[in-house]
Tab-separated table of C-alpha atoms and ligand atoms in Angstrom:
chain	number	residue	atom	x	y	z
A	1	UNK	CA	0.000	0.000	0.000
A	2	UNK	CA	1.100	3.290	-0.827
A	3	UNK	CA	1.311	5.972	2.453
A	4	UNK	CA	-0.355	9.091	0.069
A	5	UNK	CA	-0.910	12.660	1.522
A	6	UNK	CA	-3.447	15.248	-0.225
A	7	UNK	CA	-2.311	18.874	0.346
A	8	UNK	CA	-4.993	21.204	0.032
A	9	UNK	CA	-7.504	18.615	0.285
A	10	UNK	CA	-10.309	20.969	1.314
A	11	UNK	CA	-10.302	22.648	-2.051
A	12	UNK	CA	-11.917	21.618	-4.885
A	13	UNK	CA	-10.012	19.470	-6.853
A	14	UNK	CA	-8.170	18.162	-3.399
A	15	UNK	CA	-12.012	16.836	-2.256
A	16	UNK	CA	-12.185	14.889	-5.923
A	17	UNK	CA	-8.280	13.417	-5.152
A	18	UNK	CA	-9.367	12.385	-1.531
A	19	UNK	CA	-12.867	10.535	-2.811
A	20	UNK	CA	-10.687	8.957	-5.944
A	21	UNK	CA	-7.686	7.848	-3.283
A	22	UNK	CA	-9.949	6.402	-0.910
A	23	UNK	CA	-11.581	3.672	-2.994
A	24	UNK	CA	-7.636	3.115	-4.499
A	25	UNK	CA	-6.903	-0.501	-3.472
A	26	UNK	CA	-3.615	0.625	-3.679
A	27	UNK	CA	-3.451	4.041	-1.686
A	28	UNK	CA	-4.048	4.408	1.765
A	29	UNK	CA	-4.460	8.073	2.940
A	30	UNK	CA	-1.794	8.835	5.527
A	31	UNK	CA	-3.452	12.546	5.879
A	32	UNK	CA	-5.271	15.393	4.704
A	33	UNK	CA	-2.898	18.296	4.512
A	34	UNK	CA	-4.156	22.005	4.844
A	35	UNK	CA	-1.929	25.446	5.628
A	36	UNK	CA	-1.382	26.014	9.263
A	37	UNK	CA	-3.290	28.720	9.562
A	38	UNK	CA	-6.556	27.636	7.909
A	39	UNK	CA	-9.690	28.319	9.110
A	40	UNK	CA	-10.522	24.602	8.356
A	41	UNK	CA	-8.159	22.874	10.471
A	42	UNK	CA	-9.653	19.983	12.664
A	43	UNK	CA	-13.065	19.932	10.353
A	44	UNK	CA	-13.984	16.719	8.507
A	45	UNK	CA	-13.663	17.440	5.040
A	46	UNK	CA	-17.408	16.174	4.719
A	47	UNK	CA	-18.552	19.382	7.035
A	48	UNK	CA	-16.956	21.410	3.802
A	49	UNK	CA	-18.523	18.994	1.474
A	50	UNK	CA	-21.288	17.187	2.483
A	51	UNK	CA	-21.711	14.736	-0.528
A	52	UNK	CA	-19.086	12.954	1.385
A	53	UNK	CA	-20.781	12.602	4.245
A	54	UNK	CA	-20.652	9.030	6.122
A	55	UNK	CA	-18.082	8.583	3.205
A	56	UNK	CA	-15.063	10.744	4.384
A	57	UNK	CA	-15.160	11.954	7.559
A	58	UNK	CA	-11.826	12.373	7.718
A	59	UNK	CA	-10.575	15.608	10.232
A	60	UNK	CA	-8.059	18.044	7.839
A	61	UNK	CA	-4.743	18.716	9.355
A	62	UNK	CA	-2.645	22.018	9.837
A	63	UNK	CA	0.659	21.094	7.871
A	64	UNK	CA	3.638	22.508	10.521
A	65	UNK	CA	6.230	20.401	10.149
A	66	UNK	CA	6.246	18.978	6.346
A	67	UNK	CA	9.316	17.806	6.248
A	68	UNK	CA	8.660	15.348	9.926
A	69	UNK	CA	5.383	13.801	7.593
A	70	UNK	CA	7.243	13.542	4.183
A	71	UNK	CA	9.184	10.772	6.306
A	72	UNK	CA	5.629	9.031	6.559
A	73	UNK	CA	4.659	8.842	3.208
A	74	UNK	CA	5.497	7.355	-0.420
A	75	UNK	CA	2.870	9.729	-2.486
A	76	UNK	CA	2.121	13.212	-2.410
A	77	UNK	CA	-0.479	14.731	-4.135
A	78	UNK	CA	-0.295	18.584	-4.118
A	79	UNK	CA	-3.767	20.474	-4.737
A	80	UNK	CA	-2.341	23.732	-3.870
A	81	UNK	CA	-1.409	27.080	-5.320
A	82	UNK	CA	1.496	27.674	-7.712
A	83	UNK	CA	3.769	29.212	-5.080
A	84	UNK	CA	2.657	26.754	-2.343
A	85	UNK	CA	3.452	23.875	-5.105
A	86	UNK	CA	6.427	25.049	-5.667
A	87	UNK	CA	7.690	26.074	-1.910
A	88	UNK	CA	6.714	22.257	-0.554
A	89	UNK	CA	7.521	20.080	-3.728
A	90	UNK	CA	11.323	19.846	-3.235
A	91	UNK	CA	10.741	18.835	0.430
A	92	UNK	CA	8.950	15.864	-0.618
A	93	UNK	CA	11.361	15.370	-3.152
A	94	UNK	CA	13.913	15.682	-1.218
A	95	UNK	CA	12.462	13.177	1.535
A	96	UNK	CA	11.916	10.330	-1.369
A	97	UNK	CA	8.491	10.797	-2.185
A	98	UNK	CA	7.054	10.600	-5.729
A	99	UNK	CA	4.332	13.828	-6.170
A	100	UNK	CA	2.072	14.741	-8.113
A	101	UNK	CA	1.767	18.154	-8.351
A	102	UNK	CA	-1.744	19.577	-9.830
A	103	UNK	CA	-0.196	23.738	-10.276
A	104	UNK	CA	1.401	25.301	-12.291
A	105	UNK	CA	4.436	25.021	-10.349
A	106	UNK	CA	6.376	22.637	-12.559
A	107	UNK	CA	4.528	22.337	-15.827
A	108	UNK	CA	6.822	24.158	-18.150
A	109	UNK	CA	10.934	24.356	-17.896
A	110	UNK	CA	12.009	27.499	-18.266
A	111	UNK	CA	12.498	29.880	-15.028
A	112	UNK	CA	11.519	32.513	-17.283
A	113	UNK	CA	8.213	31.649	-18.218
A	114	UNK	CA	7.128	31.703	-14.188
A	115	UNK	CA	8.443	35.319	-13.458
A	116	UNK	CA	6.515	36.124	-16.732
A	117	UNK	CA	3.311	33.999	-16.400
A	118	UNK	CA	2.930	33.501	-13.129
A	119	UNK	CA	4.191	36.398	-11.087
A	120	UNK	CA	7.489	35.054	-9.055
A	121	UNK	CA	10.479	33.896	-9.434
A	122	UNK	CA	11.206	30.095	-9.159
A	123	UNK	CA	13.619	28.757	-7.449
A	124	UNK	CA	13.850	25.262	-8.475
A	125	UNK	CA	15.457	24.615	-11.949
A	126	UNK	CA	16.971	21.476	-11.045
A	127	UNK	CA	13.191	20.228	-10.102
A	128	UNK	CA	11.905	22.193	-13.179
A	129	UNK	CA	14.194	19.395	-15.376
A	130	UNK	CA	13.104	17.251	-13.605
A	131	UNK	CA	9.790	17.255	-13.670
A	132	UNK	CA	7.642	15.259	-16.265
A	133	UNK	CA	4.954	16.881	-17.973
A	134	UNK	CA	1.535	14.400	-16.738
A	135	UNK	CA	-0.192	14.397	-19.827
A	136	UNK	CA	-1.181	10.887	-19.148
A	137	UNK	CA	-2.129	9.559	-23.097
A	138	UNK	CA	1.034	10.880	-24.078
A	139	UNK	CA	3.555	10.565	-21.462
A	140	UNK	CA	3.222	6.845	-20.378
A	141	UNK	CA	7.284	5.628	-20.526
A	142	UNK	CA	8.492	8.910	-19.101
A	143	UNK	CA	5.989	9.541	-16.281
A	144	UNK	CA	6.603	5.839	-15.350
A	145	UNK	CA	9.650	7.101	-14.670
A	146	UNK	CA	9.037	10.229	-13.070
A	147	UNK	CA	9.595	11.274	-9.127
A	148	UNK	CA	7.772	14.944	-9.761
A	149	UNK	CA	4.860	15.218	-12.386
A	150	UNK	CA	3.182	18.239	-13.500
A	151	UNK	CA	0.159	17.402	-14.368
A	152	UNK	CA	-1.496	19.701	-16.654
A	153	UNK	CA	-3.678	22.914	-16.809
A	154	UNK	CA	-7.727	21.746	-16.725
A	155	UNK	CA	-7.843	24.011	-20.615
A	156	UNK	CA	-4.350	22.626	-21.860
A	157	UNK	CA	-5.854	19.525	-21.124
A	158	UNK	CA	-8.584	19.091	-23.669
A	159	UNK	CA	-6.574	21.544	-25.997
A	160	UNK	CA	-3.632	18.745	-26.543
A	161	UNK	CA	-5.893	16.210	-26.337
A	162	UNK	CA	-8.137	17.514	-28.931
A	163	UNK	CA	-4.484	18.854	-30.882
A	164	UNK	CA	-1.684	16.979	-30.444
A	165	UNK	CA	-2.507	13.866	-32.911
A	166	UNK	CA	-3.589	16.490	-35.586
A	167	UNK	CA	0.143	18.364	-34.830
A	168	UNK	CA	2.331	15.231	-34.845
A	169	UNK	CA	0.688	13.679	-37.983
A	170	UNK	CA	1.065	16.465	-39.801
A	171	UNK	CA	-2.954	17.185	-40.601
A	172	UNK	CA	-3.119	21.242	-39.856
A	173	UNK	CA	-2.032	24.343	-42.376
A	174	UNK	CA	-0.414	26.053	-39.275
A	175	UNK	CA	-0.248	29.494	-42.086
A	176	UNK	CA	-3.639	29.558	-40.052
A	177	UNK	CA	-3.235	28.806	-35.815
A	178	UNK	CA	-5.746	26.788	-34.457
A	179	UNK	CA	-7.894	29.021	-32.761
A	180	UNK	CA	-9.282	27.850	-28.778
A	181	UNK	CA	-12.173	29.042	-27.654
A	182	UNK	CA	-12.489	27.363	-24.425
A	183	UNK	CA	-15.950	27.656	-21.496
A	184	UNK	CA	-15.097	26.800	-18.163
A	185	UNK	CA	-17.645	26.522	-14.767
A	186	UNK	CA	-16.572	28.198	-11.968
A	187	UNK	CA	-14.973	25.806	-10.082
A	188	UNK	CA	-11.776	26.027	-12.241
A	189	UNK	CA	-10.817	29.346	-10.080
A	190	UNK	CA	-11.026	27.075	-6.689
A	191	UNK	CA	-13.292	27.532	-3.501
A	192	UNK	CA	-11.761	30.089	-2.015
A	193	UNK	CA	-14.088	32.923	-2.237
A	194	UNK	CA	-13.615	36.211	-4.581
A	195	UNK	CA	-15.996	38.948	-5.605
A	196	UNK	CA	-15.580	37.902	-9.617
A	197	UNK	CA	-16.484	34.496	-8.942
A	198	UNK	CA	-19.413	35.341	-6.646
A	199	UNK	CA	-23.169	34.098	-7.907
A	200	UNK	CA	-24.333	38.230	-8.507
A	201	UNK	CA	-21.244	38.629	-10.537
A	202	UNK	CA	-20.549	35.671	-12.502
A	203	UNK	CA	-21.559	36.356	-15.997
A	204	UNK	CA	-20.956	34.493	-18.955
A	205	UNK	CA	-17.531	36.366	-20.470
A	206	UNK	CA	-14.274	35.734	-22.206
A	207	UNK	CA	-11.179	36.554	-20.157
A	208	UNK	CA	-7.226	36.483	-20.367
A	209	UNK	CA	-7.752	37.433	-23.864
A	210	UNK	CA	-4.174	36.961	-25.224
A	211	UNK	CA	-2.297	36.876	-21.702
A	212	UNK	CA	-3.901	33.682	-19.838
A	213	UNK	CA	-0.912	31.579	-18.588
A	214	UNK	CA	-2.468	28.365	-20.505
A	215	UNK	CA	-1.931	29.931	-23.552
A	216	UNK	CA	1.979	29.656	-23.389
A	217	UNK	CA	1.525	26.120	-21.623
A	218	UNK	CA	-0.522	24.400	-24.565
A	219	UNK	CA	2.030	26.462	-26.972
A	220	UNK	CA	5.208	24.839	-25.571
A	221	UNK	CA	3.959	21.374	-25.346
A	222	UNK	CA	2.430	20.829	-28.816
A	223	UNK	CA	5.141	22.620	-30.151
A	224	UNK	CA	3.093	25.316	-32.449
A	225	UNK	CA	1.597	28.560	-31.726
A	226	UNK	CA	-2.153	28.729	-31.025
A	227	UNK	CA	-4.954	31.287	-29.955
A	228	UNK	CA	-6.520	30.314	-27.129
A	229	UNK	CA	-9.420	32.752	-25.487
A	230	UNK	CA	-10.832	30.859	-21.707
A	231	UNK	CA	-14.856	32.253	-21.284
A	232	UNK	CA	-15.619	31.908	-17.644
A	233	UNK	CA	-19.717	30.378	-17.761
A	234	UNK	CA	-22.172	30.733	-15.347
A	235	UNK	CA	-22.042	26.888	-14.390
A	236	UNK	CA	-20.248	24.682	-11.367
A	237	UNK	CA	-18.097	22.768	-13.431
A	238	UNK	CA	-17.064	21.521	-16.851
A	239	UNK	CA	-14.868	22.526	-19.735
A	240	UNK	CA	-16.093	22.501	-23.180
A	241	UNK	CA	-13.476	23.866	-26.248
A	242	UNK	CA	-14.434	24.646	-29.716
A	243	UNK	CA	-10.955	24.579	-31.749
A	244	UNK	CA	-11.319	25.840	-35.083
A	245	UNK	CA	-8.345	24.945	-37.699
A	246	UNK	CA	-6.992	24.388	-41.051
A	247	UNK	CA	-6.595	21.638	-42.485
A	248	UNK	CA	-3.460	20.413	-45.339
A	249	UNK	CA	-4.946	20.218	-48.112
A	250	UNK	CA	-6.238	16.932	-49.438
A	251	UNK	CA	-6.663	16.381	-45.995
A	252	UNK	CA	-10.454	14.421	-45.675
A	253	UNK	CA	-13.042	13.476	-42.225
A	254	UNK	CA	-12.207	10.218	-42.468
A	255	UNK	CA	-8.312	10.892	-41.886
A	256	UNK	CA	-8.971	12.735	-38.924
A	257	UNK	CA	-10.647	10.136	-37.459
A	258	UNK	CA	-8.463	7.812	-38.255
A	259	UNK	CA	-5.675	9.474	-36.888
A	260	UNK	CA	-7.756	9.903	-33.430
A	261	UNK	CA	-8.181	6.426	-33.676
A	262	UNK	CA	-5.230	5.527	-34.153
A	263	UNK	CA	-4.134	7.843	-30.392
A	264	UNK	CA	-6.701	6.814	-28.404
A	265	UNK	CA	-8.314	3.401	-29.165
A	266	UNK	CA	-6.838	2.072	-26.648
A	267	UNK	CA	-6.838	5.116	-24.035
A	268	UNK	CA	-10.214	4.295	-21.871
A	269	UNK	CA	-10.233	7.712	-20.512
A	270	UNK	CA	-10.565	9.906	-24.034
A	271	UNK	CA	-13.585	9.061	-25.348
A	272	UNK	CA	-14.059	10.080	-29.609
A	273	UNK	CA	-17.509	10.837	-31.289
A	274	UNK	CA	-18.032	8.907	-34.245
A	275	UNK	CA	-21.118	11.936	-35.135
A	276	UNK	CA	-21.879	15.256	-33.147
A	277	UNK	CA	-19.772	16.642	-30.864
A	278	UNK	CA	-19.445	16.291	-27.110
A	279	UNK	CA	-21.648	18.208	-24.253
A	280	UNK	CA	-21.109	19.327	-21.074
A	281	UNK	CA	-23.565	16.983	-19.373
A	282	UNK	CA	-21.896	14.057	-20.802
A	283	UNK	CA	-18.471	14.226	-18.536
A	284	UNK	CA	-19.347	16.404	-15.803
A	285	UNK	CA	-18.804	14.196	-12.738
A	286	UNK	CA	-16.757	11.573	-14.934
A	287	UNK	CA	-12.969	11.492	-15.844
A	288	UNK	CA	-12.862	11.192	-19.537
A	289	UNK	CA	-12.073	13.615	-22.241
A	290	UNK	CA	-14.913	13.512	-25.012
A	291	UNK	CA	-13.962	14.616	-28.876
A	292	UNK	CA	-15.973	14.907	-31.491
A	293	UNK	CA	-15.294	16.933	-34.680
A	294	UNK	CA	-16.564	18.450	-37.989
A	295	UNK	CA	-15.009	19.027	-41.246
A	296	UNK	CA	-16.169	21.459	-44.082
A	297	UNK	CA	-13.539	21.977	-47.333
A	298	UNK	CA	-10.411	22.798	-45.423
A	299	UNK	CA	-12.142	23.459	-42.229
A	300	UNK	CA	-11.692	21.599	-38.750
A	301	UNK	CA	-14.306	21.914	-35.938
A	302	UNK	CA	-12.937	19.906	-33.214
A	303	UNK	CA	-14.995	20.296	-29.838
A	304	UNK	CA	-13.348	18.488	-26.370
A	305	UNK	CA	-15.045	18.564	-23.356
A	306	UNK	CA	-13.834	17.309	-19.513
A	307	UNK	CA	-15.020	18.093	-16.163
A	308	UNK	CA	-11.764	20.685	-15.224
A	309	UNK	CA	-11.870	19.233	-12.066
A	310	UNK	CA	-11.797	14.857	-12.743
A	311	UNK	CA	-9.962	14.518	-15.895
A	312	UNK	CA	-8.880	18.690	-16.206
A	313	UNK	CA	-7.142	17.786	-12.805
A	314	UNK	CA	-7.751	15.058	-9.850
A	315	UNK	CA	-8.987	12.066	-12.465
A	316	UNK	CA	-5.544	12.774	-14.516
A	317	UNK	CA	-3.158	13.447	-11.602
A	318	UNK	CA	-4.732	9.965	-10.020
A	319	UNK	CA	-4.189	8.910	-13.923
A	320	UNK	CA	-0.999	9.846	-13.776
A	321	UNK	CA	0.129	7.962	-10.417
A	322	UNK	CA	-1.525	4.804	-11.395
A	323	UNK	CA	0.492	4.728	-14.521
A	324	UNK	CA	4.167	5.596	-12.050
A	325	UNK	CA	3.551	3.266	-10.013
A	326	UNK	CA	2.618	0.029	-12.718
A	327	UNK	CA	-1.329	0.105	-12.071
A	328	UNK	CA	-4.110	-0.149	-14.377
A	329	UNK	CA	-4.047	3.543	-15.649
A	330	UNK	CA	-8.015	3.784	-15.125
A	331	UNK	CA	-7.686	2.555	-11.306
A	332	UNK	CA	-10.485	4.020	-8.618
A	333	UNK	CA	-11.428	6.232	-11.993
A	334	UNK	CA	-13.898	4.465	-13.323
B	1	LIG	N1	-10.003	24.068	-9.929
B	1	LIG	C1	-9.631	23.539	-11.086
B	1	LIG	O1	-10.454	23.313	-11.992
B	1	LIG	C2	-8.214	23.170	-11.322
B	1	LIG	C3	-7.215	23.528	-10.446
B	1	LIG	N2	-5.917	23.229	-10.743
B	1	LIG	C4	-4.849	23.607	-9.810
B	1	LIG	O2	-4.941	22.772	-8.665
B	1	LIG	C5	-4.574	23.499	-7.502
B	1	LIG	C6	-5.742	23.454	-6.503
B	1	LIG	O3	-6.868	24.077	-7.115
B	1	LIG	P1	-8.280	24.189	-6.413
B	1	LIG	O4	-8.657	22.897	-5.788
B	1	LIG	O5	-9.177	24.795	-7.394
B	1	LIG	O6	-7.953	25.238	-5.246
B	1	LIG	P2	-8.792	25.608	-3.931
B	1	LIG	O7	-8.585	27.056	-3.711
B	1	LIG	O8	-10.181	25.096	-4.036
B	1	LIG	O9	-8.026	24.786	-2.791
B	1	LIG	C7	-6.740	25.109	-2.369
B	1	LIG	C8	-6.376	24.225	-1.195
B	1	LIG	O10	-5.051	24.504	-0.752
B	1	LIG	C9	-5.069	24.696	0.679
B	1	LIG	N3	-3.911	25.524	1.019
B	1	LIG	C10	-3.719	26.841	0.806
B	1	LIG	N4	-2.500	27.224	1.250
B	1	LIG	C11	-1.898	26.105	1.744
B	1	LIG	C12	-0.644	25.854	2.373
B	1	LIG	N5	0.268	26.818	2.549
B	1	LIG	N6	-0.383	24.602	2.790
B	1	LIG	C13	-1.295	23.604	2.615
B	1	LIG	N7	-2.494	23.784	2.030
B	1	LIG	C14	-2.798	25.031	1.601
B	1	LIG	C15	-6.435	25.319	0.918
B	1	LIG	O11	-6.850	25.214	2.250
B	1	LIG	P3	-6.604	26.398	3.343
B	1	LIG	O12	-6.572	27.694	2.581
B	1	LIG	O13	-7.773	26.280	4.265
B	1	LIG	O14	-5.300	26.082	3.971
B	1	LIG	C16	-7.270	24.402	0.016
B	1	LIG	O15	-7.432	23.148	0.647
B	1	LIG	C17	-4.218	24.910	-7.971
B	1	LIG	O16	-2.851	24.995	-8.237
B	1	LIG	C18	-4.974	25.030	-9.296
B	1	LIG	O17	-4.364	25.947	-10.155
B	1	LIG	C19	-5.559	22.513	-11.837
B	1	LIG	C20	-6.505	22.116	-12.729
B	1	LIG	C21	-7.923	22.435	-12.553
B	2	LIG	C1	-12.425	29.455	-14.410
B	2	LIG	C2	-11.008	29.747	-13.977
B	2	LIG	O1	-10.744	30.743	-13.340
B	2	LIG	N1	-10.087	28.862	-14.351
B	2	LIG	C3	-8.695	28.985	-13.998
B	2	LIG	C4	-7.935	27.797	-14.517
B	2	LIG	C5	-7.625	26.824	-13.429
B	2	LIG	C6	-6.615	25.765	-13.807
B	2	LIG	O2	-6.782	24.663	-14.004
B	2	LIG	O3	-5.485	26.071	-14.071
B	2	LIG	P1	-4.093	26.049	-13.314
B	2	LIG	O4	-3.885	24.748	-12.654
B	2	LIG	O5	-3.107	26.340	-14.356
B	2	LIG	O6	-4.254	27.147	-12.315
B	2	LIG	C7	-8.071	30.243	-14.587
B	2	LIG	O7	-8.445	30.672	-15.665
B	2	LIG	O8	-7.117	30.731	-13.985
């Protein structure tokens, strides 16, 4: 059995990792980390979230000593803010354990792009090396190897998955970038509370136009340059993307599925349309990543939708530490 600790387990996607670790036949939960000053310290996490009641009582801790507990445990999972990611990763590291960090902290390895993107300087380029990027479909032998995954952004997510075959086979007339226009619920900016993502305020509305920090992310992992413009909807949760491209010429429907066939036929956990394209309601609650797609003359329509916080985040990162440690990849997903 594997000793695993969930940092930030109150939050959003850390609730999702706890319910997902505790039916792991694999995984016993050692703890459930929160700061030391939280107001939630000592409450079960099913007083914050009462689906789990009778399910996971289980009392959150104040982490004070983190480097005492990494000496306790084999798998971290850290469901916490960039800069808290990337303060308590290397003290895991450092102790041994394998983690699995859900930020931004790690995900991209230039020190650069953090002062730029993210607002502070990191301090870790030797982890940053390190670190193996958890897209899960694609990253099998080397996250298999991996002591520190990144796993990735809940909107770079369905972008590569929905992108990445078309880039590496060669399908898309990058003269024209593929253009993102992603919808996410409102859980994707976490539980703690803020006046923008308040019920009175929320309003359906594009954001980060040409500066959101997932923008650069998708751009340096499939290699090409995209647009990518992240609407904020008036919903819990749920990602749905509408990525409009070009295609090569010559280029018919029945390659492109084809080629998605080809990636994913045997990957449980991306799901492809053989007509229509994916809705919301049909992975909200549920780890996969649906595509479907539409082609007109040289015109590509490719729609992915997740739930940003099961496959966009605790699904993949659970994904991801199945496939390190040499179990089923789907395990306590579905
Ligand atoms: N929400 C989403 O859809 C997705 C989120 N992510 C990433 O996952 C991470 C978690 O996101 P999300 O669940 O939304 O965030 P939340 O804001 O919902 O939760 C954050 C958690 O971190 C805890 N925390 C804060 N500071 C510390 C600290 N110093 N030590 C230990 N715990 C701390 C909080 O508890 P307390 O403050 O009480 O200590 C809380 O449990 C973020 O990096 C986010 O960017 C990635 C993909 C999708
Ligand atoms: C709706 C909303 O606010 N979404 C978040 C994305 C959250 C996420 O998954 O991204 P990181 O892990 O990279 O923070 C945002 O746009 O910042």
């Amino acid at each position: 059995m594997l000793n695993t600790l969930i940092v930030g387990a109150s939050g959003y996607a850390g609730a999702e990792l706890t319910a997902y670790v505790n039916r792991h036949p694999q995984m016993n939960l050692t703890a459930l980390g929160v700061s030391a000053q939280s107001n939630d310290a000592g409450k079960l996490l099913s007083d914050l979230h009462p689906q789990y009641k009778g399910v996971l009582d289980i009392p959150l801790q104040p982490l004070n000593d983190i480097s005492e507990l990494a000496k306790t445990v084999d798998l971290v999972f850290l469901a916490t803010a960039h800069e808290v990611s990337h303060d308590m990763a290397p003290v895991f590291l450092d102790a041994g354990c394998v983690v699995c960090d859900l930020s931004g902290a790690f995900r991209v390895n230039q020190a650069e792009f953090y002062t730029r993107y993210y607002g502070f300087e990191h301090q870790h380029q030797d982890w940053l090396d390190r670190a193996v990027y958890g897209l899960a479909e694609w990253q099998h032998e080397a996250i298999k190897q991996a002591q520190l995954v990144a796993v990735p952004g809940c909107y770079p997510t369905a972008a590569q998955l929905a992108l990445k075959p078309l880039v590496d086979g060669g399908l898309l007339n990058l003269d024209q970038w593929p253009v993102i226009n992603a919808v996410s619920g409102v859980s994707g900016a976490g539980r703690k509370a803020s006046l923008g993502n308040s019920f009175c305020e929320v309003s359906f509305q594009p954001y980060g136009i040409f500066n959101h920090r997932h923008q650069p992310e998708i751009s340096a992992h499939l290699g090409v340059p995209v647009i990518f413009t992240p609407h904020l909807g008036n919903f819990a949760r749920g990602i749905v993307e509408t990525i409009t491209c070009r295609l090569q010429p010559g280029v018919s429907a029945a390659d492109i599925a084809s080629t998605y066939q080809q990636a994913y036929h045997d990957k449980p956990l991306v799901r492809l349309y053989d007509k229509g394209v994916p809705a919301l309601k049909a992975v909200v609650g549920l780890p996969y990543c649906d595509i479907g797609f539409s082609v007109q003359d040289e015109h590509l329509i490719v729609v992915a939708a997740e739930d940003n916080l099961l496959k966009g985040a605790a699904a993949q990162a659970v994904q991801c530490a199945n496939i390190r440690f040499g179990f089923e990849p789907t395990q306590a997903l579905i």
